[in-house]
Amino acid sequence: MYLDQAQHKMLTTSFPDDYSEASLLDTMSSWLGRLLGLNATPHSMDKILPFLFLGNDHAASHLPDLRKAGITHVCNVATQCNDHFPDHFEYLHLHLFDSPTQKLAKHIKAAGAFIHRAKHSNGRVLVHCVAGWSYVVHDVAQCGVGVSRSVCVVVAYLVEHCHMPLVQAYDYVKRKRPVMCPSESFRMQLAMYEIALFESSSVLSTSNSDWDFYELNMYRQTRRRH
């Protein structure tokens, strides 16, 4: 019912000719947020590490908040989002689609190197994808959209550069950002990334439901047969 209402609202609203895809996604997410009883907020960043933040395009487009957080570098992982302040921050723009066919490995490798370099120059990095709404959990603002591509970049960074097991890194980021929801395809690629890095897996033996899905279960069966 909620989605039907949102679809009707979207179809009966006239948008300017120059209305961007990011603006459209923002508007849709705001409608959905209101329909679901969530509090729409214009800016949302979650601190993952002292030098590493996760956010949405709203956060990436609000210069005062970026300056307040001490951001020096921005990793934009959404094709449809612009680099808003190229004169103020160092950018890495990875043109990723939130699609089952999107390959992550080379992109998360590049993003990890970018974050690592920023850390060692005493910088702070915002990793972001698209827009979103927020709601409050225990007095902490949580972003509700744009929680797949950017999350995968941050989780992969923790695995490769902080040497966290994937299952631990994923849970850690989830505690910081409970609404994160990478697709099964992206989670599978994270699992394969950990194996490629360390020739071992922390998720194959876990009972955590985040790692209980068809493709990974089939891989488990194949491994057991060998």
mmCIF file of C-alpha atoms in Angstrom:
data_model
loop_
_atom_site.group_PDB
_atom_site.id
_atom_site.type_symbol
_atom_site.label_atom_id
_atom_site.label_comp_id
_atom_site.label_asym_id
_atom_site.label_seq_id
_atom_site.Cartn_x
_atom_site.Cartn_y
_atom_site.Cartn_z
ATOM 1 C CA MET A 1 0.000 0.000 0.000
ATOM 2 C CA TYR A 2 2.770 2.447 0.901
ATOM 3 C CA LEU A 3 4.621 1.785 -2.349
ATOM 4 C CA ASP A 4 1.403 2.143 -4.370
ATOM 5 C CA GLN A 5 0.805 5.530 -2.764
ATOM 6 C CA ALA A 6 4.363 6.614 -3.485
ATOM 7 C CA GLN A 7 4.091 5.433 -7.093
ATOM 8 C CA HIS A 8 0.820 7.337 -7.549
ATOM 9 C CA LYS A 9 2.387 10.476 -6.072
ATOM 10 C CA MET A 10 5.400 10.143 -8.347
ATOM 11 C CA LEU A 11 3.308 9.609 -11.487
ATOM 12 C CA THR A 12 1.019 12.570 -10.761
ATOM 13 C CA THR A 13 3.806 15.035 -10.009
ATOM 14 C CA SER A 14 5.337 17.234 -12.699
ATOM 15 C CA PHE A 15 9.105 17.599 -12.582
ATOM 16 C CA PRO A 16 11.152 20.314 -14.289
ATOM 17 C CA ASP A 17 12.973 19.309 -17.459
ATOM 18 C CA ASP A 18 16.320 19.744 -15.719
ATOM 19 C CA TYR A 19 15.365 17.609 -12.698
ATOM 20 C CA SER A 20 18.359 15.366 -12.054
ATOM 21 C CA GLU A 21 18.227 11.651 -11.351
ATOM 22 C CA ALA A 22 19.749 12.225 -7.922
ATOM 23 C CA SER A 23 17.079 14.851 -7.164
ATOM 24 C CA LEU A 24 14.357 12.461 -8.292
ATOM 25 C CA LEU A 25 15.728 9.709 -6.047
ATOM 26 C CA ASP A 26 15.899 12.163 -3.176
ATOM 27 C CA THR A 27 12.273 13.205 -3.686
ATOM 28 C CA MET A 28 11.086 9.610 -3.922
ATOM 29 C CA SER A 29 12.976 8.620 -0.779
ATOM 30 C CA SER A 30 11.478 11.594 1.076
ATOM 31 C CA TRP A 31 7.976 10.478 0.083
ATOM 32 C CA LEU A 32 8.684 6.935 1.175
ATOM 33 C CA GLY A 33 10.170 8.192 4.414
ATOM 34 C CA ARG A 34 7.035 10.153 5.227
ATOM 35 C CA LEU A 35 4.763 7.263 4.254
ATOM 36 C CA LEU A 36 6.714 4.890 6.485
ATOM 37 C CA GLY A 37 6.745 7.336 9.367
ATOM 38 C CA LEU A 38 10.450 8.154 9.103
ATOM 39 C CA ASN A 39 11.885 11.585 9.751
ATOM 40 C CA ALA A 40 13.250 13.177 6.596
ATOM 41 C CA THR A 41 16.570 14.898 7.221
ATOM 42 C CA PRO A 42 18.652 16.693 4.613
ATOM 43 C CA HIS A 43 22.104 15.527 5.683
ATOM 44 C CA SER A 44 23.354 12.241 7.094
ATOM 45 C CA MET A 45 26.875 11.036 7.833
ATOM 46 C CA ASP A 46 27.813 8.151 10.107
ATOM 47 C CA LYS A 47 31.306 7.950 11.572
ATOM 48 C CA ILE A 48 32.750 4.464 11.034
ATOM 49 C CA LEU A 49 36.306 5.224 12.125
ATOM 50 C CA PRO A 50 37.839 8.519 13.301
ATOM 51 C CA PHE A 51 38.906 9.232 9.705
ATOM 52 C CA LEU A 52 36.155 7.416 7.786
ATOM 53 C CA PHE A 53 32.509 8.385 7.297
ATOM 54 C CA LEU A 54 29.567 6.874 5.410
ATOM 55 C CA GLY A 55 26.937 9.174 3.985
ATOM 56 C CA ASN A 56 24.520 10.036 1.226
ATOM 57 C CA ASP A 57 24.538 12.610 -1.551
ATOM 58 C CA HIS A 58 22.848 15.146 0.721
ATOM 59 C CA ALA A 59 25.786 14.964 3.100
ATOM 60 C CA ALA A 60 28.221 15.186 0.201
ATOM 61 C CA SER A 61 26.491 18.336 -1.077
ATOM 62 C CA HIS A 62 26.426 20.244 2.227
ATOM 63 C CA LEU A 63 29.703 22.095 2.622
ATOM 64 C CA PRO A 64 29.215 23.281 6.236
ATOM 65 C CA ASP A 65 28.671 19.709 7.464
ATOM 66 C CA LEU A 66 31.669 18.451 5.530
ATOM 67 C CA ARG A 67 33.869 21.151 7.008
ATOM 68 C CA LYS A 68 32.512 20.522 10.513
ATOM 69 C CA ALA A 69 33.388 16.821 10.198
ATOM 70 C CA GLY A 70 36.873 17.698 8.970
ATOM 71 C CA ILE A 71 36.388 15.945 5.636
ATOM 72 C CA THR A 72 39.322 16.327 3.241
ATOM 73 C CA HIS A 73 38.611 13.521 0.747
ATOM 74 C CA VAL A 74 35.378 12.297 -0.844
ATOM 75 C CA CYS A 75 34.875 8.889 -2.436
ATOM 76 C CA ASN A 76 31.777 9.066 -4.634
ATOM 77 C CA VAL A 77 30.662 5.575 -5.635
ATOM 78 C CA ALA A 78 27.452 6.427 -7.505
ATOM 79 C CA THR A 79 27.286 7.010 -11.234
ATOM 80 C CA GLN A 80 24.355 9.403 -10.845
ATOM 81 C CA CYS A 81 25.947 11.677 -8.210
ATOM 82 C CA ASN A 82 28.080 14.706 -8.990
ATOM 83 C CA ASP A 83 31.326 15.718 -7.301
ATOM 84 C CA HIS A 84 29.964 18.834 -5.632
ATOM 85 C CA PHE A 85 33.076 20.648 -4.382
ATOM 86 C CA PRO A 86 36.125 19.748 -6.500
ATOM 87 C CA ASP A 87 37.857 22.972 -5.430
ATOM 88 C CA HIS A 88 37.563 22.067 -1.747
ATOM 89 C CA PHE A 89 38.176 18.315 -1.510
ATOM 90 C CA GLU A 90 40.117 15.557 -3.211
ATOM 91 C CA TYR A 91 37.720 13.245 -5.033
ATOM 92 C CA LEU A 92 37.692 9.686 -6.231
ATOM 93 C CA HIS A 93 34.617 9.042 -8.373
ATOM 94 C CA LEU A 94 33.843 5.384 -9.008
ATOM 95 C CA HIS A 95 31.012 4.985 -11.484
ATOM 96 C CA LEU A 96 29.200 2.069 -9.864
ATOM 97 C CA PHE A 97 25.661 0.906 -10.533
ATOM 98 C CA ASP A 98 23.562 -0.765 -7.843
ATOM 99 C CA SER A 99 23.048 -3.752 -10.126
ATOM 100 C CA PRO A 100 23.555 -7.534 -9.804
ATOM 101 C CA THR A 101 25.896 -7.392 -12.802
ATOM 102 C CA GLN A 102 28.147 -4.693 -11.324
ATOM 103 C CA LYS A 103 31.658 -6.009 -10.597
ATOM 104 C CA LEU A 104 33.220 -4.547 -7.470
ATOM 105 C CA ALA A 105 36.756 -5.903 -7.062
ATOM 106 C CA LYS A 106 38.818 -3.350 -8.980
ATOM 107 C CA HIS A 107 36.713 -0.480 -7.652
ATOM 108 C CA ILE A 108 36.943 -1.430 -3.982
ATOM 109 C CA LYS A 109 40.678 -1.929 -4.450
ATOM 110 C CA ALA A 110 40.991 1.628 -5.803
ATOM 111 C CA ALA A 111 38.744 3.024 -3.066
ATOM 112 C CA GLY A 112 40.728 1.234 -0.371
ATOM 113 C CA ALA A 113 43.969 2.744 -1.632
ATOM 114 C CA PHE A 114 42.333 6.197 -1.730
ATOM 115 C CA ILE A 115 41.077 5.888 1.861
ATOM 116 C CA HIS A 116 44.409 4.499 3.048
ATOM 117 C CA ARG A 117 46.301 7.386 1.438
ATOM 118 C CA ALA A 118 43.954 9.924 3.018
ATOM 119 C CA LYS A 119 44.410 8.355 6.434
ATOM 120 C CA HIS A 120 48.191 8.557 6.197
ATOM 121 C CA SER A 121 48.004 12.224 5.213
ATOM 122 C CA ASN A 122 45.907 12.881 8.355
ATOM 123 C CA GLY A 123 42.808 13.355 6.217
ATOM 124 C CA ARG A 124 39.202 12.313 6.675
ATOM 125 C CA VAL A 125 37.153 10.557 4.016
ATOM 126 C CA LEU A 126 33.445 10.572 3.248
ATOM 127 C CA VAL A 127 32.301 7.569 1.205
ATOM 128 C CA HIS A 128 28.853 8.131 -0.272
ATOM 129 C CA CYS A 129 26.390 6.984 -2.863
ATOM 130 C CA VAL A 130 22.860 8.324 -3.368
ATOM 131 C CA ALA A 131 20.310 10.201 -1.234
ATOM 132 C CA GLY A 132 18.172 9.128 1.669
ATOM 133 C CA TRP A 133 15.918 9.690 4.622
ATOM 134 C CA SER A 134 16.877 9.249 8.235
ATOM 135 C CA TYR A 135 15.248 7.938 11.358
ATOM 136 C CA VAL A 136 16.482 7.988 14.930
ATOM 137 C CA VAL A 137 17.674 4.926 16.826
ATOM 138 C CA HIS A 138 18.893 5.597 20.359
ATOM 139 C CA ASP A 139 19.339 9.298 19.520
ATOM 140 C CA VAL A 140 21.566 8.513 16.517
ATOM 141 C CA ALA A 141 20.499 9.544 13.011
ATOM 142 C CA GLN A 142 20.521 6.663 10.544
ATOM 143 C CA CYS A 143 20.427 6.983 6.757
ATOM 144 C CA GLY A 144 17.796 4.918 4.936
ATOM 145 C CA VAL A 145 18.870 4.897 1.274
ATOM 146 C CA GLY A 146 22.270 4.671 -0.388
ATOM 147 C CA VAL A 147 23.456 1.795 1.764
ATOM 148 C CA SER A 148 24.819 -0.742 -0.691
ATOM 149 C CA ARG A 149 27.707 0.456 -2.853
ATOM 150 C CA SER A 150 29.233 2.769 -0.259
ATOM 151 C CA VAL A 151 28.861 0.142 2.466
ATOM 152 C CA CYS A 152 30.711 -2.437 0.375
ATOM 153 C CA VAL A 153 33.608 -0.031 -0.145
ATOM 154 C CA VAL A 154 33.908 0.604 3.594
ATOM 155 C CA VAL A 155 33.556 -3.059 4.581
ATOM 156 C CA ALA A 156 36.193 -4.059 2.026
ATOM 157 C CA TYR A 157 38.527 -1.379 3.391
ATOM 158 C CA LEU A 158 38.197 -2.796 6.909
ATOM 159 C CA VAL A 159 38.922 -6.287 5.599
ATOM 160 C CA GLU A 160 41.940 -5.413 3.469
ATOM 161 C CA HIS A 161 43.568 -2.538 5.318
ATOM 162 C CA CYS A 162 42.456 -3.123 8.923
ATOM 163 C CA HIS A 163 42.746 -6.921 8.632
ATOM 164 C CA MET A 164 39.272 -7.550 10.024
ATOM 165 C CA PRO A 165 37.586 -10.828 9.114
ATOM 166 C CA LEU A 166 34.735 -10.070 6.732
ATOM 167 C CA VAL A 167 32.055 -11.314 9.129
ATOM 168 C CA GLN A 168 33.416 -8.989 11.820
ATOM 169 C CA ALA A 169 33.843 -6.010 9.482
ATOM 170 C CA TYR A 170 30.310 -6.392 8.140
ATOM 171 C CA ASP A 171 28.813 -6.600 11.630
ATOM 172 C CA TYR A 172 30.870 -3.627 12.783
ATOM 173 C CA VAL A 173 29.614 -1.388 9.970
ATOM 174 C CA LYS A 174 26.078 -2.674 10.505
ATOM 175 C CA ARG A 175 26.206 -1.557 14.138
ATOM 176 C CA LYS A 176 27.254 1.895 12.992
ATOM 177 C CA ARG A 177 24.659 1.958 10.208
ATOM 178 C CA PRO A 178 21.863 -0.536 10.983
ATOM 179 C CA VAL A 179 19.911 0.105 7.778
ATOM 180 C CA MET A 180 22.722 -1.010 5.477
ATOM 181 C CA CYS A 181 21.510 -3.545 2.937
ATOM 182 C CA PRO A 182 24.014 -4.609 0.269
ATOM 183 C CA SER A 183 22.524 -6.905 -2.338
ATOM 184 C CA GLU A 184 23.230 -10.633 -2.318
ATOM 185 C CA SER A 185 25.390 -10.138 -5.396
ATOM 186 C CA PHE A 186 27.532 -7.574 -3.589
ATOM 187 C CA ARG A 187 27.765 -9.712 -0.440
ATOM 188 C CA MET A 188 28.874 -12.644 -2.561
ATOM 189 C CA GLN A 189 31.570 -10.501 -4.148
ATOM 190 C CA LEU A 190 32.746 -9.388 -0.705
ATOM 191 C CA ALA A 191 32.996 -13.041 0.312
ATOM 192 C CA MET A 192 35.086 -13.813 -2.778
ATOM 193 C CA TYR A 193 37.219 -10.733 -2.147
ATOM 194 C CA GLU A 194 38.129 -11.970 1.320
ATOM 195 C CA ILE A 195 39.082 -15.379 -0.082
ATOM 196 C CA ALA A 196 41.206 -13.748 -2.798
ATOM 197 C CA LEU A 197 43.025 -11.663 -0.192
ATOM 198 C CA PHE A 198 43.621 -14.260 2.502
ATOM 199 C CA GLU A 199 42.838 -17.659 0.931
ATOM 200 C CA SER A 200 40.334 -18.208 3.721
ATOM 201 C CA SER A 201 36.790 -17.175 4.570
ATOM 202 C CA SER A 202 35.196 -15.976 7.781
ATOM 203 C CA VAL A 203 31.650 -16.119 6.409
ATOM 204 C CA LEU A 204 31.402 -19.687 5.120
ATOM 205 C CA SER A 205 31.056 -21.137 8.610
ATOM 206 C CA THR A 206 29.003 -18.373 10.205
ATOM 207 C CA SER A 207 25.372 -18.821 11.204
ATOM 208 C CA ASN A 208 24.698 -15.112 10.687
ATOM 209 C CA SER A 209 21.629 -14.734 8.480
ATOM 210 C CA ASP A 210 23.320 -12.003 6.426
ATOM 211 C CA TRP A 211 25.458 -14.752 4.911
ATOM 212 C CA ASP A 212 22.659 -17.263 4.336
ATOM 213 C CA PHE A 213 21.649 -16.873 0.698
ATOM 214 C CA TYR A 214 21.473 -19.094 -2.358
ATOM 215 C CA GLU A 215 24.675 -18.280 -4.246
ATOM 216 C CA LEU A 216 26.887 -18.463 -1.163
ATOM 217 C CA ASN A 217 25.158 -21.636 0.022
ATOM 218 C CA MET A 218 25.862 -23.253 -3.345
ATOM 219 C CA TYR A 219 29.502 -22.215 -3.013
ATOM 220 C CA ARG A 220 29.589 -23.773 0.471
ATOM 221 C CA GLN A 221 28.317 -27.054 -0.949
ATOM 222 C CA THR A 222 30.924 -26.994 -3.713
ATOM 223 C CA ARG A 223 33.705 -26.395 -1.185
ATOM 224 C CA ARG A 224 32.501 -29.273 0.986
ATOM 225 C CA ARG A 225 32.546 -31.661 -1.985
ATOM 226 C CA HIS A 226 36.198 -30.811 -2.568
#
